Coordinates of C-alpha atoms and ligand atoms in Angstrom, one line a residue:
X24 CA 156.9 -113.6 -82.9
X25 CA 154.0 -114.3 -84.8
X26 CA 152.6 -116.0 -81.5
X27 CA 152.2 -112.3 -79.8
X28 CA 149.4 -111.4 -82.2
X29 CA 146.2 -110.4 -80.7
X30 CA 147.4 -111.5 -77.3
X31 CA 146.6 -109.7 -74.7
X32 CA 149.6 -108.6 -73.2
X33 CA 149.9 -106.9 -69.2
X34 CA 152.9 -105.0 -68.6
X35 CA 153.7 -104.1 -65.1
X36 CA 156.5 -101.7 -64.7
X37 CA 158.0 -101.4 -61.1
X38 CA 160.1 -98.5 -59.9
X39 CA 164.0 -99.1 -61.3
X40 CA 165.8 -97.1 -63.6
X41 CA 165.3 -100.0 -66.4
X42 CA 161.4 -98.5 -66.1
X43 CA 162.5 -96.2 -69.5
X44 CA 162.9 -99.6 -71.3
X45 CA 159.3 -100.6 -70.8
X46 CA 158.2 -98.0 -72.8
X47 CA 160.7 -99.7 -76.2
X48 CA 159.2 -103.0 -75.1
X49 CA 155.4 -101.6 -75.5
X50 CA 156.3 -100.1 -79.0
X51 CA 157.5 -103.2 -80.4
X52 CA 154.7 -105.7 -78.9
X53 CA 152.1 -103.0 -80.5
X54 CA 153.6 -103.9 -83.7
X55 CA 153.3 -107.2 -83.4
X56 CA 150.0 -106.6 -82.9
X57 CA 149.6 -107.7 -79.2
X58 CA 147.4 -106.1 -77.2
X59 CA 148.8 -104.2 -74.5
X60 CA 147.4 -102.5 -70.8
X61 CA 150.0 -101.2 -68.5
X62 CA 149.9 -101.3 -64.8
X63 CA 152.6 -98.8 -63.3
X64 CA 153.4 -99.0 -59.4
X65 CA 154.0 -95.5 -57.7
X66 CA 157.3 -95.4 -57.8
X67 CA 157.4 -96.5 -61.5
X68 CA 156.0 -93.1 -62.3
X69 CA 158.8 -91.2 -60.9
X70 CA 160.6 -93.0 -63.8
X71 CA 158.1 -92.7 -66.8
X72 CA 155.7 -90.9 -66.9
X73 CA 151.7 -92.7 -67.4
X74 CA 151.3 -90.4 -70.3
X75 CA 153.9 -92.1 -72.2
X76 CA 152.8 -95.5 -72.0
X77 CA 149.1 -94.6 -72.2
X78 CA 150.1 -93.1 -75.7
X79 CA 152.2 -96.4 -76.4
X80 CA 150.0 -99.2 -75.6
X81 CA 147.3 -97.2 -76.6
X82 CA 145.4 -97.8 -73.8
X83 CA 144.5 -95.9 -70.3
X84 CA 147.2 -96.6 -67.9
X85 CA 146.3 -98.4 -64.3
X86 CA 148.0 -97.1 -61.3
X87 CA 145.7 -97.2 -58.4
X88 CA 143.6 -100.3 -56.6
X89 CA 141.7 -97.9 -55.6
X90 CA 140.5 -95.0 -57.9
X91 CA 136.4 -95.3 -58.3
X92 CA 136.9 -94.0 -62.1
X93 CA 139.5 -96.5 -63.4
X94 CA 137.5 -99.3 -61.3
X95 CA 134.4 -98.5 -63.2
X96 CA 136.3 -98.6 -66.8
X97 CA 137.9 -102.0 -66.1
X98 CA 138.3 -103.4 -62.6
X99 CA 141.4 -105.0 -61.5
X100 CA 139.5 -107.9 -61.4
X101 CA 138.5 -108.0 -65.0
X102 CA 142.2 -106.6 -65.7
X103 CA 143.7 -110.2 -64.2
X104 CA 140.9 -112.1 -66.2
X105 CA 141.4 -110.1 -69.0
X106 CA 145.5 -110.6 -70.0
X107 CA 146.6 -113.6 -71.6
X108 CA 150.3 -113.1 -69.8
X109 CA 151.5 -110.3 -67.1
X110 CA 154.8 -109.2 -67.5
X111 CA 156.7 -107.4 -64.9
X112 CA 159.6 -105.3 -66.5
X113 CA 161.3 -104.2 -64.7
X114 CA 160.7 -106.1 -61.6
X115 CA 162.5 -105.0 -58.2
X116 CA 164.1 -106.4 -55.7
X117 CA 161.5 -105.5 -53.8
X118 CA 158.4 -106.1 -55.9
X119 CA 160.1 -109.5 -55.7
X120 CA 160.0 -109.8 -52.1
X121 CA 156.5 -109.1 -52.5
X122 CA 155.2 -111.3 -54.8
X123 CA 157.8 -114.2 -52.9
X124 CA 155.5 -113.3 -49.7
X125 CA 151.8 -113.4 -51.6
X126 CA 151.3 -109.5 -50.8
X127 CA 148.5 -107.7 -52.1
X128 CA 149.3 -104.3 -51.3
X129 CA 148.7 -102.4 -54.5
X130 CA 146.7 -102.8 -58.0
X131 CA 150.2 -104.9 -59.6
X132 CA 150.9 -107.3 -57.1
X133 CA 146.9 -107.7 -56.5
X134 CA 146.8 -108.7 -60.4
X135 CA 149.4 -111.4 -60.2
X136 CA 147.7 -112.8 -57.4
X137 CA 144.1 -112.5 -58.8
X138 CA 145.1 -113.8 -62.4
X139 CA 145.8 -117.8 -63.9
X140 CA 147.9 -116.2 -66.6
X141 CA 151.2 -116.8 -66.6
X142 CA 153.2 -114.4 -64.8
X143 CA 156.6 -113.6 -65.6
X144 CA 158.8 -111.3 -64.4
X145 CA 162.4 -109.2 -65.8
X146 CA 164.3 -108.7 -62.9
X147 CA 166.8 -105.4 -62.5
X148 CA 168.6 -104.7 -59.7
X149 CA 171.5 -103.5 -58.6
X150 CA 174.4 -106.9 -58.4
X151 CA 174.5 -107.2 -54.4
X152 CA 170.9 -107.0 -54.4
X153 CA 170.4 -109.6 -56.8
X154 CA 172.9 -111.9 -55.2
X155 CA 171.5 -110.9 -52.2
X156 CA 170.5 -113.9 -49.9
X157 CA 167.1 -112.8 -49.2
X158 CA 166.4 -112.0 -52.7
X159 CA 168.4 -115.3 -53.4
X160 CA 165.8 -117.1 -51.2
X161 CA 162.6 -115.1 -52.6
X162 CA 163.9 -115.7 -56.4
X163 CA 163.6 -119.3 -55.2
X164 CA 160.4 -119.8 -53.9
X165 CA 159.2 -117.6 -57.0
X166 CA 160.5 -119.8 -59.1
X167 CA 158.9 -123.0 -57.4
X168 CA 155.2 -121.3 -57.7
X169 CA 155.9 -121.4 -62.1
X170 CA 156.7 -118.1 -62.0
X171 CA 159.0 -117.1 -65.1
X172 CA 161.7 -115.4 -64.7
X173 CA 163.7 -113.9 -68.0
X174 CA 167.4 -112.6 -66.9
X175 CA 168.9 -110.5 -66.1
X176 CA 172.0 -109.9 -67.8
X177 CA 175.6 -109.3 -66.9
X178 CA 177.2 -106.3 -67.6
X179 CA 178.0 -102.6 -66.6
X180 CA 175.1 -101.5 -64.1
X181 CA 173.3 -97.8 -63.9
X182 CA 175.0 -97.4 -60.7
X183 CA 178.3 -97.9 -62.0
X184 CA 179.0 -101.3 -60.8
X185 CA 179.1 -104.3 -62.9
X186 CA 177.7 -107.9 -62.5
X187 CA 174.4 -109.4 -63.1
X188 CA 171.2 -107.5 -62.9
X189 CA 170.6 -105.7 -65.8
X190 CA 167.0 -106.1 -67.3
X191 CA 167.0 -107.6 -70.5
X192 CA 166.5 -105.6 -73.7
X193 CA 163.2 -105.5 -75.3
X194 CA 163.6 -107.3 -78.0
X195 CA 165.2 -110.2 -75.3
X196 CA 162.3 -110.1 -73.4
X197 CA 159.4 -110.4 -76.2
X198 CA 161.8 -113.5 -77.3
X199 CA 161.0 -114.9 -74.1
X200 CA 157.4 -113.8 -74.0
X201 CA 156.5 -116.1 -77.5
X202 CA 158.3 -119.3 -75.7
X203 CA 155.8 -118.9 -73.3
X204 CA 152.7 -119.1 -76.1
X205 CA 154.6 -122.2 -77.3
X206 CA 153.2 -125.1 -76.4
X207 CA 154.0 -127.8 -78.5
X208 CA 152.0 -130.8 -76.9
X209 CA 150.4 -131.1 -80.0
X210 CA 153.1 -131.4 -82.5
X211 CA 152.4 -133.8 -85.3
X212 CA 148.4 -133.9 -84.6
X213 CA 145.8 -133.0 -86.5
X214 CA 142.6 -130.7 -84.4
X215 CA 139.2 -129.9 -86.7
X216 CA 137.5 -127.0 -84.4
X217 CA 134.0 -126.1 -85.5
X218 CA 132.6 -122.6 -83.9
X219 CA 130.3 -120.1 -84.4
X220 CA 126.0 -120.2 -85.1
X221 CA 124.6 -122.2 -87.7
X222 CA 122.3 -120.1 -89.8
X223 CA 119.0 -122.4 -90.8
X224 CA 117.1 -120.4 -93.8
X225 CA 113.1 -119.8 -93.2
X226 CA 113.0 -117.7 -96.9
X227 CA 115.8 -116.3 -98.9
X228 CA 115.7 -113.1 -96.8
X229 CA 115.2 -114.7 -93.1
X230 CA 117.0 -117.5 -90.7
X231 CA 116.9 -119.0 -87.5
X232 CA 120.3 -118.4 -85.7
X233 CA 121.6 -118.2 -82.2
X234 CA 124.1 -116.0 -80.0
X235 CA 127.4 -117.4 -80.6
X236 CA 130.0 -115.4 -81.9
X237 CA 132.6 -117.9 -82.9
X238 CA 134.5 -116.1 -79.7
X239 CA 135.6 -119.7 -78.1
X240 CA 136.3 -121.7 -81.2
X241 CA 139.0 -119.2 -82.5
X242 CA 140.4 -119.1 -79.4
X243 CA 140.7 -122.7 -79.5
X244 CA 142.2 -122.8 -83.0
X245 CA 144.7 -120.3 -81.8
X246 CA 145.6 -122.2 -78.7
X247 CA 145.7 -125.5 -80.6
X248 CA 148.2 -123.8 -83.3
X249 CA 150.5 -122.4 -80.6
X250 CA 150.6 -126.1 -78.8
X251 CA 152.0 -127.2 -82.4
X252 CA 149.1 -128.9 -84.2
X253 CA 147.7 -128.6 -87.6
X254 CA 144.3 -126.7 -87.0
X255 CA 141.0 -126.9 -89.7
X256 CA 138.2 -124.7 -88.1
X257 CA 134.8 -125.0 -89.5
X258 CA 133.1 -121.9 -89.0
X259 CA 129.4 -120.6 -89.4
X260 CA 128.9 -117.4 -90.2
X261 CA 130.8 -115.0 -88.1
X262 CA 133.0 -111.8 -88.9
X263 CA 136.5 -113.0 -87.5
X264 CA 139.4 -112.5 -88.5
X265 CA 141.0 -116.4 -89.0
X266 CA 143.9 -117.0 -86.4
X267 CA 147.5 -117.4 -87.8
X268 CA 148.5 -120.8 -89.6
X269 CA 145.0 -121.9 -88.9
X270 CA 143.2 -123.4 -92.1
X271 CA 139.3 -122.2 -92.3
X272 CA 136.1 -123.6 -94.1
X273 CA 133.2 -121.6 -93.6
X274 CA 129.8 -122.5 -93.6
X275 CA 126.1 -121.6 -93.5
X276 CA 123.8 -124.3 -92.1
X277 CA 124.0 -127.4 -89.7
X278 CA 123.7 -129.5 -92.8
X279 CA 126.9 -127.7 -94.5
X280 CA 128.9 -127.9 -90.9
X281 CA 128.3 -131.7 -91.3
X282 CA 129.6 -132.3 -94.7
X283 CA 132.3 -130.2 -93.6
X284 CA 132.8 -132.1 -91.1
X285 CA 132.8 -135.3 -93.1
X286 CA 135.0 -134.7 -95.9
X287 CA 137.7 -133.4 -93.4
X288 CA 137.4 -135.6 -90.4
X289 CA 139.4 -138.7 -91.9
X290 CA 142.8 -138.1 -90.5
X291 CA 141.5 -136.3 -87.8
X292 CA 143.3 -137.0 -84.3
X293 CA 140.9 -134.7 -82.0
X294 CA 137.5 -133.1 -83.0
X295 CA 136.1 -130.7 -80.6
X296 CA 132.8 -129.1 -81.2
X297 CA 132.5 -125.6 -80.0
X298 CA 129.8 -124.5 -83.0
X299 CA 126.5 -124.3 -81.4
X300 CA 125.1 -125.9 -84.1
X301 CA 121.1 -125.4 -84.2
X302 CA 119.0 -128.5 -83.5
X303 CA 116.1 -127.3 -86.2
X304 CA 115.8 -126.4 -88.9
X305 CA 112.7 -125.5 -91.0
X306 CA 111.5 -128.1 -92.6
X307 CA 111.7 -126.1 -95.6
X308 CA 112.9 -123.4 -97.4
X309 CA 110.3 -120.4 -98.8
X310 CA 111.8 -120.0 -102.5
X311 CA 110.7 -116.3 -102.0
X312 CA 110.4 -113.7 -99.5
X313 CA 107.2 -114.8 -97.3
X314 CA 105.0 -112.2 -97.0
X315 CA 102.4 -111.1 -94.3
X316 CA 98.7 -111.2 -96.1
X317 CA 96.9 -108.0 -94.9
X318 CA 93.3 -109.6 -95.3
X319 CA 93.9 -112.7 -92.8
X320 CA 93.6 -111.7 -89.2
X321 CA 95.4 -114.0 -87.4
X322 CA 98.3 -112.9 -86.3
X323 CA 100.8 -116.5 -85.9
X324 CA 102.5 -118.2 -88.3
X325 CA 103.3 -121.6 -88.4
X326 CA 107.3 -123.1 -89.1
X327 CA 107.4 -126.4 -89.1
X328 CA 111.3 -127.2 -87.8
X329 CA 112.7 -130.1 -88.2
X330 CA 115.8 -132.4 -86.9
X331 CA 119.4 -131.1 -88.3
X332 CA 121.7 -134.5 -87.9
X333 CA 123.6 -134.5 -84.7
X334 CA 127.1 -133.6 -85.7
X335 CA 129.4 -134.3 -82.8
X336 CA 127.3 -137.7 -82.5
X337 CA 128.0 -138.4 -85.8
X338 CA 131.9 -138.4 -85.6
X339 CA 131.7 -139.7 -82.6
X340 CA 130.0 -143.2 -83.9
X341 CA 132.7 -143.4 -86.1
X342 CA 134.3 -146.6 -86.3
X343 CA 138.0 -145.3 -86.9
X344 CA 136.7 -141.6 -84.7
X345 CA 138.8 -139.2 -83.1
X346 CA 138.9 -138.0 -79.8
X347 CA 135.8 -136.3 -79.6
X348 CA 135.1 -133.5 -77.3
X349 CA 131.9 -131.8 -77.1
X350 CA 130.4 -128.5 -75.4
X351 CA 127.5 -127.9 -73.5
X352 CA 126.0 -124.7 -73.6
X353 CA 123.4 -124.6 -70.6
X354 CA 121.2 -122.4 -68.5
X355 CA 120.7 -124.7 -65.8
X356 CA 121.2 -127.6 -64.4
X357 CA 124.5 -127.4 -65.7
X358 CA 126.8 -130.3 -65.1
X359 CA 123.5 -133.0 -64.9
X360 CA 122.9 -131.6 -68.3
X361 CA 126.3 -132.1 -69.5
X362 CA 126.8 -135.2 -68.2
X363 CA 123.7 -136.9 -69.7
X364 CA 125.3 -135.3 -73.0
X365 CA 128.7 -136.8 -72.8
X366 CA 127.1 -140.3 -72.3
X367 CA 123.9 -139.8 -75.1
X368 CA 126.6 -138.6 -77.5
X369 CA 129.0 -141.2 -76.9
X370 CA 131.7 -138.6 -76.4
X371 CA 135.1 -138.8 -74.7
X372 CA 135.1 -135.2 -72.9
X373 CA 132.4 -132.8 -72.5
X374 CA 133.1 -128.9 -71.7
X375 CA 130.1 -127.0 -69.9
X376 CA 129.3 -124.0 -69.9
X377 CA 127.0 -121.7 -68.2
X378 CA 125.9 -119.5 -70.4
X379 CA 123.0 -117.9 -68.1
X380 CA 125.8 -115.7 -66.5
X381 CA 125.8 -113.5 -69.9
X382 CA 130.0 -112.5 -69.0
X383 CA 130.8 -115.9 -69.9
X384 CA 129.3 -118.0 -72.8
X385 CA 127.8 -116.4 -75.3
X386 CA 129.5 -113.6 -77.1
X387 CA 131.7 -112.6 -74.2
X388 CA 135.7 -112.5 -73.7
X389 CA 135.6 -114.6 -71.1
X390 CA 134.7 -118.2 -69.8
X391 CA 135.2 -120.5 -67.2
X392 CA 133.8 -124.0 -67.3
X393 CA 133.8 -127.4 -66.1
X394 CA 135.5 -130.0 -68.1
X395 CA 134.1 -134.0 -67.8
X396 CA 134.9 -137.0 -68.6
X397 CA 133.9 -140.6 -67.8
X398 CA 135.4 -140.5 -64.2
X399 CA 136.6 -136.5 -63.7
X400 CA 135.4 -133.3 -63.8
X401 CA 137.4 -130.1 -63.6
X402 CA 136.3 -126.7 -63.4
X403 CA 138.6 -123.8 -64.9
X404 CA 137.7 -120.1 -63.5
X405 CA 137.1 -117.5 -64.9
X406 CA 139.9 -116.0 -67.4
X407 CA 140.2 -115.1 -71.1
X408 CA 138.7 -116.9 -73.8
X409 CA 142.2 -117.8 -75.1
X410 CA 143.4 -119.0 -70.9
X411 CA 140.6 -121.6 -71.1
X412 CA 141.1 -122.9 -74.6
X413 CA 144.9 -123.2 -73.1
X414 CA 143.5 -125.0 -70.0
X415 CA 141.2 -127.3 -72.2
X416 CA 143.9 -128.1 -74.3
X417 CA 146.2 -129.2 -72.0
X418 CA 143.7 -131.8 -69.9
X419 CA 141.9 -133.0 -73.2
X420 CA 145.3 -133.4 -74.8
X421 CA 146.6 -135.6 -71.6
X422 CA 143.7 -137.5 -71.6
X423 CA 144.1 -138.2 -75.7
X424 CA 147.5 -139.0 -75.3
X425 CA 146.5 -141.6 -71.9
X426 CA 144.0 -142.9 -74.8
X427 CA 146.2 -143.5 -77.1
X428 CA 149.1 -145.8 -74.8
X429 CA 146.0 -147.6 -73.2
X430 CA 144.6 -149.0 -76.7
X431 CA 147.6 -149.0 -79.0
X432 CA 145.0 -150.7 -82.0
X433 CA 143.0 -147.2 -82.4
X434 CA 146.9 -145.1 -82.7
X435 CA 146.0 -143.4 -85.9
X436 CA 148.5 -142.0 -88.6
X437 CA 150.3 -138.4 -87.3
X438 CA 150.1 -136.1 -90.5
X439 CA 152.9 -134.0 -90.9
X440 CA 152.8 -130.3 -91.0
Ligands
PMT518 O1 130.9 -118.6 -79.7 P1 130.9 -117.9 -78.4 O2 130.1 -116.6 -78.4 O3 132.3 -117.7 -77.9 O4 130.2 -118.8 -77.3 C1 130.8 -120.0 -77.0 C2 129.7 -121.1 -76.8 C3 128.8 -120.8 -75.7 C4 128.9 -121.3 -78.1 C5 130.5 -122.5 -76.5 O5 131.2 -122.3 -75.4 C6 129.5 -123.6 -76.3 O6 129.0 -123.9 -75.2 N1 129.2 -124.3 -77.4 C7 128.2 -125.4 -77.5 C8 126.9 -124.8 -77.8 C9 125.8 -125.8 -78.0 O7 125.1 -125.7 -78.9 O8 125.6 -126.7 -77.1 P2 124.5 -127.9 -77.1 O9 124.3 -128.3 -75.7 O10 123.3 -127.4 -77.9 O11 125.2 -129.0 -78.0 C10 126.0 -130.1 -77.4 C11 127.1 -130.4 -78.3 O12 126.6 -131.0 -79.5 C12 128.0 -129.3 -78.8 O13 129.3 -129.7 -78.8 C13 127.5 -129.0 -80.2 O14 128.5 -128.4 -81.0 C14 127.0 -130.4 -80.7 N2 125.9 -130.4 -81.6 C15 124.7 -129.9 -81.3 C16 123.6 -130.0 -82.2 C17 123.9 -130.6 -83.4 N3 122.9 -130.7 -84.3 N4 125.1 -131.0 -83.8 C18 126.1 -130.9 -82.9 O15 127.3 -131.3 -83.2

């Protein structure tokens, strides 16, 4: 359950009788911590009303693709980037139907088209509906597309029959909901993550720093814990709270990021190196507060900056290195950029990123970016921070794995947990 922290969690609720079990499903996933926004159909509100699950999930409920207020707070668009997972509970025969068929006819099934998270969906329905053959057939062609599906369950129905098509209970369903955060593609390996600035001291009171907030490495950390591996992040100075079962060394400067780096990176199976780490540095530090002289009139001061060593480089000249994957934050000229990157560093994937678009990048929840290697590139659109690192993780990891059949000499030790 721990997996549900901080993830940001869409409910849908459809119009069945099951809808009053939504609201017992929100209560518990806000105590795990998840973060929760509920999207309720128009018929779901003849069952429950808004104002419950707005006070619930603490959150403003959506019901409408097209009300100009709600659009302006968070647009659907933005709602289907924004969730980690959408769950449909209940889900209806016909909301079924609709999503079999790729309608977009209201604000829920326009977010399960719209998103890349994984959508899942609780059916309830009455038994000859469920064994229906046209909801047989559209349960099929659901499941085809990856949709999940969790139940239902056998028993005495709200009509009075009995047979399958109850919704699941609550707790049931968050079960299911933390399978889908496990990964496990990673079990057995050991992933160092640096993140965040790297703060490069002019005087005791001043520094040269940069925009990153640390956003996209802790995403990756969490994604790389949920996919089963052992996770060291190496942070510069950010104020973040450290992601579950993740083990965290935090640092000031380029220079510190690389000892870091260093002392850790022995039984290290992939390094990827989110931290925008700062090229200069001065070249030295003021042991005191450097102070503006009143009597001089000119008006510049001179830093002299200098070289900080090349981190991701470093690890990757290795001569026992890990899987090295580096980012490229860019403003334009993207992919050339990254490219020439990839082959000056010596590295085995390179992620860019665009960060003159100011939603993605730098300090914002989202991303989308293109991933490269020696002989692909892939481009992931726009999602959540945490969807991306997910993404990432599962290319890079394929590719570290082809690696590691292709040259069976460079197999390095698994750690254990
Ligand atoms: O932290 P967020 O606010 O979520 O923002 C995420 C991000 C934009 C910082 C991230 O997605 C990103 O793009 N990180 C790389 C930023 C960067 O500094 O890129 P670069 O092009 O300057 O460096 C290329 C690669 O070399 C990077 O992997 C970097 O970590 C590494 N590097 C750079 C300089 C240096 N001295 N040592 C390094 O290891």
């Amino acid at each position: 359950m721990q997996r549900l922290n901080k993830k940001r969690i869409l409910i849908g609720i459809t119009g069945g009788i099951a809808a009053y079990k939504a609201a017992e499903l929100v209560r518990h996933l806000r105590k795990l911590n998840a973060e929760v926004h509920v999207v309720m159909t128009r018929a779901a509100c003849q069952f429950i009303t808004p104002l419950t699950m707005q006070a619930l999930s603490g959150n403003p409920v959506h019901t409408d693709l097209l009300d100009p207020k709600a659009e302006a707070g968070m647009s659907h668009i933005e709602l289907a980037h924004w969730a980690d997972v959408i769950l449909v509970a209940p889900a209806t025969a016909n909301f079924m139907a609709l999503i079999a068929n790729g309608h977009g006819n209201d604000l829920l099934t326009t977010l399960c088209l719209a998103t890349s998270a994984p959508l899942c969906l609780a059916p309830a329905m009455n038994q000859g509906m469920w064994n229906d053959s046209a909801t047989r057939h559209n349960r099929q062609i659901i499941e085809d597309r990856g949709v999940h599906q969790f139940g239902p369950a056998e028993g005495l129905q709200a009509c009075g029959e009995t047979g399958l098509g109850r919704m699941l209970e609550p707790m049931e369903l968050i079960e299911h909901l933390s399978e889908i955060f496990k990964h496990e593609i990673l079990t057995g390996y050991r992933v160092i993550i640096t993140a965040g600035p790297t703060f490069e001291a002019i005087d005791p009171v001043r520094y040269i720093a940069n925009h990153s907030s640390g956003k996209m490495g802790f995403a990756l950390a969490e994604a790389a814990v949920d996919a089963g591996a052992n996770v060291t992040l190496i942070s510069g100075p950010v104020n973040r709270e450290t992601p579950v079962r993740v083990t965290r060394i935090d640092v000031t400067s380029a220079r510190d990021m690389y000892r870091a780096v260093h002392d850790s990176i022995s039984e290290c199976d992939i390094f990827i190196s989110t931290a925008a780490v700062a090229d200069y540095r001065p070249s030295s530090e003021a042991t005191s507060k450097i102070k503006k002289d009143p009597n001089v009139a000119d008006d510049n001061l001179q830093l002299t900056l200098i070289r900080n060593p090349d981190i991701v480089a470093s690890v990757a000249a290795l001569k026992q290195k890990p899987f090295v994957v580096g980012f490229a934050a860019e403003t334009g000229n993207v992919i050339s950029y990254a490219t020439d990157k990839l082959h000056r560093k010596k590295l085995d994937l390179i992620i860019a990123n665009d960060v003159s678009d100011s939603s993605i990048g730098f300090n914002s929840d989202e991303n989308a970016v293109t991933i490269i290697g020696p002989d692909f590139e892939n481009t992931l659109t726009r999602t959540s921070k945490y969807q991306i690192a997910r993404q990432l993780l599962d290319i890079l990891t394929q590719r570290f794995l082809d690696r590691q059949t292709r040259k069976p000499q460079h197999t390095r030790a698994l750690c254990t947990n």
